[in-house]
Short mmCIF file of C-alpha atoms and ligand atoms in Angstrom, two decimals:
data_model
loop_
_atom_site.label_atom_id
_atom_site.label_comp_id
_atom_site.label_asym_id
_atom_site.label_seq_id
_atom_site.Cartn_x
_atom_site.Cartn_y
_atom_site.Cartn_z
CA UNK A 469 20.02 6.27 -19.08
CA UNK A 470 19.00 2.71 -20.02
CA UNK A 471 15.84 2.24 -22.05
CA UNK A 472 13.44 -0.67 -22.10
CA UNK A 473 14.95 -2.72 -19.27
CA UNK A 474 13.83 -6.08 -17.93
CA UNK A 475 12.23 -6.21 -14.48
CA UNK A 476 15.40 -7.79 -12.99
CA UNK A 477 17.57 -5.04 -14.47
CA UNK A 478 15.14 -2.37 -13.27
CA UNK A 479 15.34 -3.69 -9.69
CA UNK A 480 19.12 -3.86 -9.95
CA UNK A 481 19.39 -0.26 -11.17
CA UNK A 482 16.95 1.05 -8.57
CA UNK A 483 18.87 -0.73 -5.82
CA UNK A 484 21.96 1.27 -6.79
CA UNK A 485 20.12 4.16 -5.12
CA UNK A 486 18.68 2.55 -1.99
CA UNK A 487 16.48 4.18 0.61
CA UNK A 488 18.55 5.37 3.55
CA UNK A 489 18.15 2.90 6.43
CA UNK A 490 18.04 4.14 10.02
CA UNK A 491 17.11 2.42 13.26
CA UNK A 492 15.34 3.54 16.43
CA UNK A 493 14.18 1.95 19.68
CA UNK A 494 10.45 1.47 20.29
CA UNK A 495 8.58 0.11 23.29
CA UNK A 496 6.63 -3.10 22.80
CA UNK A 497 3.41 -1.05 22.96
CA UNK A 498 4.46 0.70 19.74
CA UNK A 499 6.12 -2.26 18.03
CA UNK A 500 3.27 -3.83 16.05
CA UNK A 501 4.02 -3.87 12.33
CA UNK A 502 7.52 -2.45 12.78
CA UNK A 503 10.56 -4.31 11.42
CA UNK A 504 13.42 -5.55 13.58
CA UNK A 505 16.72 -3.99 12.56
CA UNK A 506 18.73 -6.89 13.99
CA UNK A 507 18.04 -10.36 15.35
CA UNK A 508 17.03 -10.75 19.00
CA UNK A 509 18.74 -13.34 21.17
CA UNK A 510 16.85 -14.59 24.21
CA UNK A 511 18.07 -13.16 27.52
CA UNK A 512 16.55 -16.10 29.41
CA UNK A 513 15.81 -19.79 29.12
CA UNK A 514 12.17 -20.52 28.28
CA UNK A 515 10.85 -21.98 30.50
CA UNK A 516 13.16 -20.43 33.07
CA UNK A 517 12.78 -23.42 35.43
CA UNK A 518 11.11 -26.83 35.46
CA UNK A 519 7.42 -26.19 36.12
CA UNK A 520 4.07 -27.92 36.10
CA UNK A 521 1.83 -27.99 33.03
CA UNK A 522 -1.17 -28.90 35.24
CA UNK A 523 -2.88 -28.05 38.50
CA UNK A 524 -2.45 -31.12 40.73
CA UNK A 525 0.18 -32.80 42.88
CA UNK A 526 3.93 -33.06 42.47
CA UNK A 527 4.95 -36.61 43.43
CA UNK A 528 7.72 -39.19 43.09
CA UNK A 529 6.62 -41.46 40.22
CA UNK A 530 7.98 -44.56 41.97
CA UNK A 531 5.52 -43.94 44.86
CA UNK A 532 2.54 -44.07 42.51
CA UNK A 533 2.98 -47.42 40.77
CA UNK A 534 0.15 -49.07 42.74
CA UNK A 535 -3.42 -47.83 42.27
CA UNK A 536 -4.92 -45.64 44.97
CA UNK A 537 -1.64 -44.85 46.71
CA UNK A 538 -2.05 -42.49 49.66
CA UNK A 539 0.57 -39.73 50.08
CA UNK A 540 1.14 -37.15 52.80
CA UNK A 541 0.71 -33.53 51.59
CA UNK A 542 3.78 -31.60 52.75
CA UNK A 543 3.11 -28.18 51.22
CA UNK A 544 2.23 -26.29 48.09
CA UNK A 545 4.05 -24.81 45.11
CA UNK A 546 2.27 -21.86 43.51
CA UNK A 547 3.21 -19.88 40.42
CA UNK A 548 5.77 -17.35 41.65
CA UNK A 549 6.74 -19.46 44.71
CA UNK A 550 10.34 -19.23 45.81
CA UNK A 551 10.05 -21.26 49.04
CA UNK A 552 9.24 -24.81 48.06
CA UNK A 553 8.61 -27.91 50.11
CA UNK A 554 10.84 -30.96 49.64
CA UNK A 555 8.95 -34.06 48.55
CA UNK A 556 10.28 -37.18 50.26
CA UNK A 557 9.26 -40.82 49.94
CA UNK A 558 5.50 -41.23 50.46
CA UNK A 559 4.89 -37.49 50.16
CA UNK A 560 3.31 -35.05 47.68
CA UNK A 561 3.07 -31.29 47.22
CA UNK A 562 0.10 -29.39 45.85
CA UNK A 563 1.17 -27.65 42.65
CA UNK A 564 -0.37 -25.05 40.31
CA UNK A 565 0.16 -24.59 36.56
CA UNK A 566 3.44 -22.75 35.99
CA UNK A 567 4.71 -23.35 39.54
CA UNK A 568 8.26 -24.67 40.09
CA UNK A 569 8.73 -28.40 40.72
CA UNK A 570 9.69 -29.05 44.39
CA UNK A 571 12.92 -30.93 45.02
CA UNK A 572 12.38 -34.69 45.12
CA UNK A 573 9.30 -34.69 42.87
CA UNK A 574 9.63 -36.03 39.33
CA UNK A 575 6.04 -36.33 38.08
CA UNK A 576 2.65 -34.60 38.25
CA UNK A 577 -0.78 -36.06 38.93
CA UNK A 578 -3.69 -33.96 37.63
CA UNK A 579 -6.01 -32.64 40.33
CA UNK A 580 -8.91 -34.43 38.58
CA UNK A 581 -7.17 -37.77 39.34
CA UNK A 582 -6.89 -37.21 43.10
CA UNK A 583 -9.02 -36.96 46.21
CA UNK A 584 -7.98 -35.33 49.45
CA UNK A 585 -8.97 -36.03 53.04
CA UNK A 586 -7.25 -33.82 55.64
CA UNK A 587 -3.58 -33.83 54.60
CA UNK A 588 -3.67 -37.14 52.75
CA UNK A 589 -4.08 -37.33 48.97
CA UNK A 590 -5.23 -40.50 47.21
CA UNK A 591 -3.70 -40.89 43.74
CA UNK A 592 -6.35 -42.22 41.35
CA UNK A 593 -4.68 -41.62 37.99
CA UNK A 594 -1.28 -41.65 36.29
CA UNK A 595 1.75 -39.75 37.61
CA UNK A 596 3.26 -38.25 34.47
CA UNK A 597 6.81 -36.87 34.08
CA UNK A 598 5.49 -35.44 30.78
CA UNK A 599 3.41 -32.90 32.72
CA UNK A 600 6.65 -31.22 33.74
CA UNK A 601 7.68 -28.43 31.35
CA UNK A 602 11.48 -28.63 31.33
CA UNK A 603 13.78 -25.67 31.68
CA UNK A 604 14.80 -24.31 28.22
CA UNK A 605 12.69 -26.83 26.30
CA UNK A 606 11.33 -23.94 24.17
CA UNK A 607 14.34 -21.62 23.99
CA UNK A 608 17.86 -21.53 25.37
CA UNK A 609 19.38 -18.30 26.63
CA UNK A 610 21.35 -16.74 23.75
CA UNK A 611 19.24 -18.36 21.03
CA UNK A 612 18.22 -15.93 18.26
CA UNK A 613 14.52 -16.59 17.94
CA UNK A 614 13.53 -13.35 16.18
CA UNK A 615 15.38 -12.54 12.97
CA UNK A 616 16.63 -9.28 11.50
CA UNK A 617 14.14 -7.88 9.01
CA UNK A 618 11.12 -9.64 10.52
CA UNK A 619 7.92 -7.63 10.89
CA UNK A 620 6.65 -7.67 14.45
CA UNK A 621 3.37 -9.58 14.77
CA UNK A 622 1.33 -10.01 17.96
CA UNK A 623 3.04 -13.37 18.57
CA UNK A 624 6.54 -12.06 17.93
CA UNK A 625 5.92 -9.12 20.29
CA UNK A 626 4.95 -11.66 22.98
CA UNK A 627 8.09 -13.65 22.19
CA UNK A 628 10.24 -10.50 22.51
CA UNK A 629 8.67 -9.89 25.93
CA UNK A 630 9.25 -13.52 26.97
CA UNK A 631 12.88 -13.20 25.93
CA UNK A 632 13.35 -10.16 28.17
CA UNK A 633 12.95 -7.16 25.86
CA UNK A 634 10.77 -4.21 26.94
CA UNK A 635 12.03 -2.22 23.99
CA UNK A 636 13.27 -3.33 20.56
CA UNK A 637 15.42 -1.70 17.91
CA UNK A 638 13.48 -1.32 14.66
CA UNK A 639 14.02 0.12 11.20
CA UNK A 640 13.03 3.79 11.02
CA UNK A 641 10.06 4.32 8.69
CA UNK A 642 11.19 6.31 5.64
CA UNK A 643 8.87 9.07 4.43
CA UNK A 644 7.81 8.51 0.84
CA UNK A 645 6.06 11.27 -1.08
CA UNK A 646 3.20 10.36 -3.41
CA UNK A 647 2.34 12.79 -6.20
CA UNK A 648 -0.24 12.28 -8.93
CA UNK A 649 -0.06 14.36 -12.07
CA UNK A 650 -2.77 15.22 -14.57
CA UNK A 651 -5.01 18.18 -15.47
CA UNK A 652 -8.02 15.83 -15.55
CA UNK A 653 -7.70 14.75 -11.90
CA UNK A 654 -9.88 16.04 -9.06
CA UNK A 655 -9.95 14.73 -5.49
CA UNK A 656 -12.14 11.72 -4.74
CA UNK A 657 -15.52 12.97 -3.56
CA UNK A 658 -15.34 16.26 -5.51
CA UNK A 659 -17.96 17.17 -8.14
CA UNK A 660 -16.76 16.31 -11.65
CA UNK A 661 -16.77 18.88 -14.44
CA UNK A 662 -16.75 17.66 -18.05
CA UNK A 663 -13.52 15.81 -18.84
CA UNK A 664 -12.53 15.31 -15.22
CA UNK A 665 -12.07 12.05 -13.29
CA UNK A 666 -11.53 11.24 -9.64
CA UNK A 667 -7.89 10.87 -8.69
CA UNK A 668 -7.37 7.37 -7.30
CA UNK A 669 -3.75 6.30 -7.75
CA UNK A 670 -2.32 8.30 -4.86
CA UNK A 671 -4.68 6.57 -2.43
CA UNK A 672 -3.60 3.11 -3.59
CA UNK A 673 0.09 4.06 -3.64
CA UNK A 674 -0.05 5.61 -0.16
CA UNK A 675 -1.67 2.48 1.16
CA UNK A 676 0.93 0.27 -0.55
CA UNK A 677 3.74 2.40 0.90
CA UNK A 678 2.28 1.97 4.38
CA UNK A 679 1.86 -1.79 3.85
CA UNK A 680 5.58 -1.90 3.12
CA UNK A 681 6.35 -0.38 6.51
CA UNK A 682 6.99 3.22 5.37
CA UNK A 683 5.21 6.54 5.95
CA UNK A 684 3.29 7.95 3.00
CA UNK A 685 3.21 11.70 2.43
CA UNK A 686 0.34 12.09 -0.04
CA UNK A 687 -0.17 15.43 -1.73
CA UNK A 688 -2.99 16.65 -3.98
CA UNK A 689 -2.60 16.01 -7.71
CA UNK A 690 -0.48 18.54 -9.60
CA UNK A 691 -1.52 19.99 -12.92
CA UNK A 692 0.48 19.23 -16.02
CA UNK A 693 2.85 22.19 -15.81
CA UNK A 694 6.60 21.99 -15.40
CA UNK A 695 6.63 24.81 -12.85
CA UNK A 696 3.95 23.21 -10.67
CA UNK A 697 5.68 19.87 -10.79
CA UNK A 698 9.12 21.34 -10.01
CA UNK A 699 7.72 23.32 -7.07
CA UNK A 700 5.93 20.29 -5.69
CA UNK A 701 9.03 18.09 -5.98
CA UNK A 702 11.14 20.76 -4.28
CA UNK A 703 8.60 21.19 -1.48
CA UNK A 704 9.05 17.49 -0.64
CA UNK A 705 12.82 17.70 -0.25
CA UNK A 706 12.62 16.34 3.31
CA UNK A 707 11.14 13.03 2.07
CA UNK A 708 13.37 9.98 1.59
CA UNK A 709 11.87 9.04 -1.78
CA UNK A 710 9.29 10.27 -4.26
CA UNK A 711 6.71 8.31 -6.22
CA UNK A 712 4.84 10.06 -8.99
CA UNK A 713 2.04 8.69 -11.14
CA UNK A 714 1.24 9.74 -14.66
CA UNK A 715 3.18 11.77 -17.14
CA UNK A 716 5.93 9.33 -18.05
CA UNK A 717 4.82 8.18 -21.51
CA UNK A 718 5.70 9.54 -24.94
CA UNK A 719 3.08 12.32 -24.95
CA UNK A 720 3.90 15.98 -25.12
CA UNK A 721 2.17 16.46 -21.74
CA UNK A 722 4.21 13.77 -20.05
CA UNK A 723 5.94 16.24 -17.83
CA UNK A 724 7.47 13.97 -15.23
CA UNK A 725 9.65 12.46 -17.91
CA UNK A 726 10.39 15.88 -19.40
CA UNK A 727 11.35 17.48 -16.08
CA UNK A 728 13.47 14.52 -15.03
CA UNK A 729 15.22 14.54 -18.41
CA UNK A 730 16.00 18.22 -18.19
CA UNK A 731 16.62 18.80 -14.51
CA UNK A 732 16.88 15.42 -12.77
CA UNK A 733 18.86 12.25 -13.41
CA UNK A 734 17.21 9.28 -15.08
CA UNK A 735 18.68 5.84 -14.50
CA UNK A 736 16.20 3.94 -16.69
CA UNK A 737 13.05 4.66 -18.63
CA UNK A 738 10.54 2.07 -19.81
CA UNK A 739 10.41 -1.56 -18.79
CA UNK A 740 9.70 -4.78 -20.67
CA UNK A 741 6.48 -5.21 -18.77
CA UNK A 742 2.76 -5.39 -19.61
CA UNK A 743 0.91 -3.65 -18.16
CA UNK A 744 3.28 -1.06 -16.75
CA UNK A 745 5.72 -0.35 -19.59
CA UNK A 746 6.42 3.39 -19.14
CA UNK A 747 8.05 3.78 -15.67
CA UNK A 748 11.19 5.71 -15.05
CA UNK A 749 13.57 5.71 -12.11
CA UNK A 750 16.18 8.25 -11.18
CA UNK A 751 16.97 10.97 -8.69
CA UNK A 752 15.54 14.43 -8.15
CA UNK A 753 18.27 16.43 -6.38
CA UNK A 754 19.64 13.23 -4.81
CA UNK A 755 16.23 11.88 -3.76
CA UNK A 756 15.29 8.57 -5.44
CA UNK A 757 12.22 9.02 -7.65
CA UNK A 758 9.97 6.43 -9.28
CA UNK A 759 7.87 7.82 -12.10
CA UNK A 760 5.01 5.32 -12.35
CA UNK A 761 2.49 5.24 -15.18
CA UNK A 762 -0.86 6.94 -14.71
CA UNK A 763 -3.07 4.03 -15.68
CA UNK A 764 -4.41 2.81 -12.35
CA UNK A 765 -3.59 -0.88 -12.86
CA UNK A 766 -0.14 -0.08 -14.25
CA UNK A 767 0.86 2.10 -11.31
CA UNK A 768 -0.20 -0.57 -8.83
CA UNK A 769 1.45 -3.53 -10.54
CA UNK A 770 4.69 -1.62 -11.02
CA UNK A 771 4.67 -0.84 -7.31
CA UNK A 772 4.19 -4.56 -6.58
CA UNK A 773 6.99 -5.82 -8.81
CA UNK A 774 9.51 -2.96 -8.69
CA UNK A 775 8.99 -0.52 -5.81
CA UNK A 776 8.13 -3.10 -3.13
CA UNK A 777 11.28 -5.20 -3.78
CA UNK A 778 13.36 -2.00 -3.76
CA UNK A 779 11.97 -0.98 -0.37
CA UNK A 780 12.45 -4.51 1.01
CA UNK A 781 16.04 -4.72 -0.21
CA UNK A 782 16.95 -1.20 0.92
CA UNK A 783 15.61 -1.73 4.41
CA UNK A 784 16.90 -5.29 4.85
CA UNK A 785 13.50 -6.95 5.17
CA UNK A 786 13.52 -10.70 5.76
CA UNK A 787 12.34 -12.49 2.60
CA UNK A 788 9.56 -14.44 4.27
CA UNK A 789 8.97 -12.61 7.54
CA UNK A 790 9.43 -9.01 6.44
CA UNK A 791 6.64 -6.81 5.05
CA UNK A 792 5.70 -7.87 1.52
CA UNK A 793 2.76 -7.56 -0.79
CA UNK A 794 2.85 -10.90 -2.54
CA UNK A 795 4.23 -14.38 -2.57
CA UNK A 796 5.48 -16.22 -5.64
CA UNK A 797 3.55 -19.45 -6.25
CA UNK A 798 2.90 -21.98 -9.03
CA UNK A 799 -0.66 -21.97 -10.36
CA UNK A 800 -2.55 -24.08 -12.89
CA UNK A 801 -4.33 -21.99 -15.50
CA UNK A 802 -8.04 -22.74 -15.89
CA UNK A 803 -8.21 -20.70 -19.09
CA UNK A 804 -5.95 -19.67 -21.94
CA UNK A 805 -4.23 -16.34 -21.24
CA UNK A 806 -2.19 -14.53 -23.82
CA UNK A 807 1.26 -13.24 -23.02
CA UNK A 808 3.06 -10.25 -24.50
CA UNK A 809 5.69 -10.10 -27.24
CA UNK A 810 9.03 -9.24 -25.66
CA UNK A 811 7.50 -8.38 -22.29
CA UNK A 812 6.87 -10.01 -18.92
CA UNK A 813 3.08 -10.24 -18.77
CA UNK A 814 1.23 -9.55 -15.54
CA UNK A 815 -2.34 -10.66 -16.23
CA UNK A 816 -4.69 -10.32 -13.32
CA UNK A 817 -5.85 -13.71 -12.04
CA UNK A 818 -7.92 -14.99 -9.15
CA UNK A 819 -6.08 -17.74 -7.30
CA UNK A 820 -8.10 -20.32 -5.42
CA UNK A 821 -7.09 -23.57 -3.78
CA UNK A 822 -8.90 -26.57 -5.25
CA UNK A 823 -8.18 -30.26 -4.68
CA UNK A 824 -4.69 -29.59 -3.39
CA UNK A 825 -3.54 -27.18 -6.08
CA UNK A 826 -3.78 -23.50 -6.84
CA UNK A 827 -6.04 -22.68 -9.77
CA UNK A 828 -5.95 -19.38 -11.67
CA UNK A 829 -9.01 -17.90 -13.36
CA UNK A 830 -9.74 -14.51 -14.90
CA UNK A 831 -12.95 -12.58 -14.38
CA UNK A 832 -12.92 -9.06 -15.80
CA UNK A 833 -11.67 -6.98 -18.67
CA UNK A 834 -7.87 -6.79 -18.35
CA UNK A 835 -7.41 -3.17 -19.48
CA UNK A 836 -4.74 -1.23 -17.61
CA UNK A 837 -7.34 1.44 -16.82
CA UNK A 838 -9.66 -1.03 -15.08
CA UNK A 839 -8.91 -0.75 -11.37
CA UNK A 840 -11.81 -3.12 -10.68
CA UNK A 841 -9.63 -5.89 -12.14
CA UNK A 842 -7.23 -5.42 -9.20
CA UNK A 843 -10.09 -6.04 -6.77
CA UNK A 844 -11.84 -8.87 -8.61
CA UNK A 845 -8.51 -10.71 -8.76
CA UNK A 846 -5.89 -11.52 -6.13
CA UNK A 847 -2.87 -12.40 -8.23
CA UNK A 848 -0.72 -11.61 -11.25
CA UNK A 849 0.72 -13.99 -13.82
CA UNK A 850 4.47 -13.93 -14.37
CA UNK A 851 4.25 -15.02 -18.01
CA UNK A 852 7.75 -14.70 -19.51
CA UNK A 853 8.20 -12.60 -22.65
CA UNK A 854 6.65 -14.17 -25.77
CA UNK A 855 4.95 -16.98 -23.80
CA UNK A 856 1.21 -17.57 -23.93
CA UNK A 857 -0.44 -19.61 -21.21
CA UNK A 858 -2.73 -22.51 -22.18
CA UNK A 859 -5.50 -23.94 -20.00
CA UNK A 860 -3.88 -26.64 -17.84
CA UNK A 861 -0.37 -25.10 -17.89
CA UNK A 862 1.41 -24.60 -14.59
CA UNK A 863 2.96 -21.13 -14.47
CA UNK A 864 4.62 -18.80 -11.94
CA UNK A 865 2.40 -16.14 -10.41
CA UNK A 866 2.30 -13.62 -7.61
CA UNK A 867 -0.35 -14.21 -4.97
CA UNK A 868 -1.09 -10.72 -3.70
CA UNK A 869 -2.32 -9.69 -0.28
P1 LIG B 414 -0.83 9.26 -18.09
O1 LIG B 414 0.16 8.23 -17.66
O2 LIG B 414 -0.66 10.54 -17.36
O3 LIG B 414 -0.84 9.41 -19.57
O4 LIG B 414 -2.25 8.69 -17.68
C1 LIG B 414 -2.73 7.49 -18.23
C2 LIG B 414 -4.18 7.27 -17.87
O5 LIG B 414 -4.30 7.14 -16.45
C3 LIG B 414 -5.10 8.42 -18.22
O6 LIG B 414 -6.33 7.84 -18.61
C4 LIG B 414 -5.26 9.18 -16.92
O7 LIG B 414 -6.46 9.92 -16.87
C5 LIG B 414 -5.21 8.08 -15.90
N1 LIG B 414 -4.68 8.58 -14.65
C6 LIG B 414 -3.50 9.21 -14.50
N2 LIG B 414 -3.27 9.50 -13.23
C7 LIG B 414 -4.32 9.04 -12.53
C8 LIG B 414 -4.67 9.05 -11.14
N3 LIG B 414 -3.85 9.59 -10.24
N4 LIG B 414 -5.83 8.49 -10.77
C9 LIG B 414 -6.64 7.94 -11.70
N5 LIG B 414 -6.37 7.87 -13.01
C10 LIG B 414 -5.22 8.44 -13.43
MG1 LIG B 415 -1.35 12.44 -17.52
#
């Protein structure tokens, strides 16, 4: 077991026990938010054939040099047409948006720039080759336009359909168990007896797990007893990973640490992080287990900086296009913020865009028990160990979703 590791080392050690990665096919109707397991190459050119960008007339540009040219209408090309007229000298074909360009035509005149009497059209505006959408100008058959590890958005689902896929292969969603520990915890909404508080961490953690493209299996808080905790962990043996909150500090009642020490395997305990110093990572009967701190802010920030990167790496998420909770940015501090001796300091900040730069301000008490600070702010400083931030400094930060 390593003690007091840096964040980088913690991620490295956790990634030695990755989440198992499976894949499964899903129809496009079920694909939103899922993550592609491999890149998708287009099965077709896009567009598939030269077609018109406008409703109007397909003409030969050389016929339309003079103003008010009159052309004979020889037919029509509609979207979906297979039988097309041939446009000869002095002729034109009606054409609809998306319809194939008839042989002989090389330009389009918008319908607004024409007038028709019987089967003669008078051309009153420009004949533009640019109104023809050329075959494969967007995508060439075989081109990989959707990348492995990308989360499927509405636009990417439409692109998959355009490229010829009715079904896509995606990463299977691992099941991650969420267990809170603490005698003081009662479910949100329940009446509080003296000394009790509403359990909140499991709701945040379940939601974070789902945001990272996994399935959360949230169970009611377990009391601080080794037997209860052991039974609960064993009852979740079919899950792919376990996240606990609470019970990992130095206290006598910190039973997650105790049980993992005695009956599990601990890879590391404690991180050089503030807030969020106490986490442990290891395995419970071969299942990866993160023991997060109980303080509500600590458990959330540790998920952001440690668990989310572990999930992303295990499942092969694309760095920019895969599911993620935050983006690293540079911000200018509007106020002094103090760092932490020997620890990476994750102060909560609100990031706003002002005059072309990102400005960071702080608004509430920064205590690790103050969950409101995670709502009043939308970012975290990445102040290196022993570094304070002065007003005006530009520092690294995470801009959280
Ligand atoms: P612990 O890590 O168990 O020592 O808990 C640290 C602090 O976080 C204590 O004030 C707990 O009451 C609080 N806490 C622990 N677990 C939760 C939870 N699931 N929801 C809300 N607060 C919690
Ligand atoms: Mg506790």
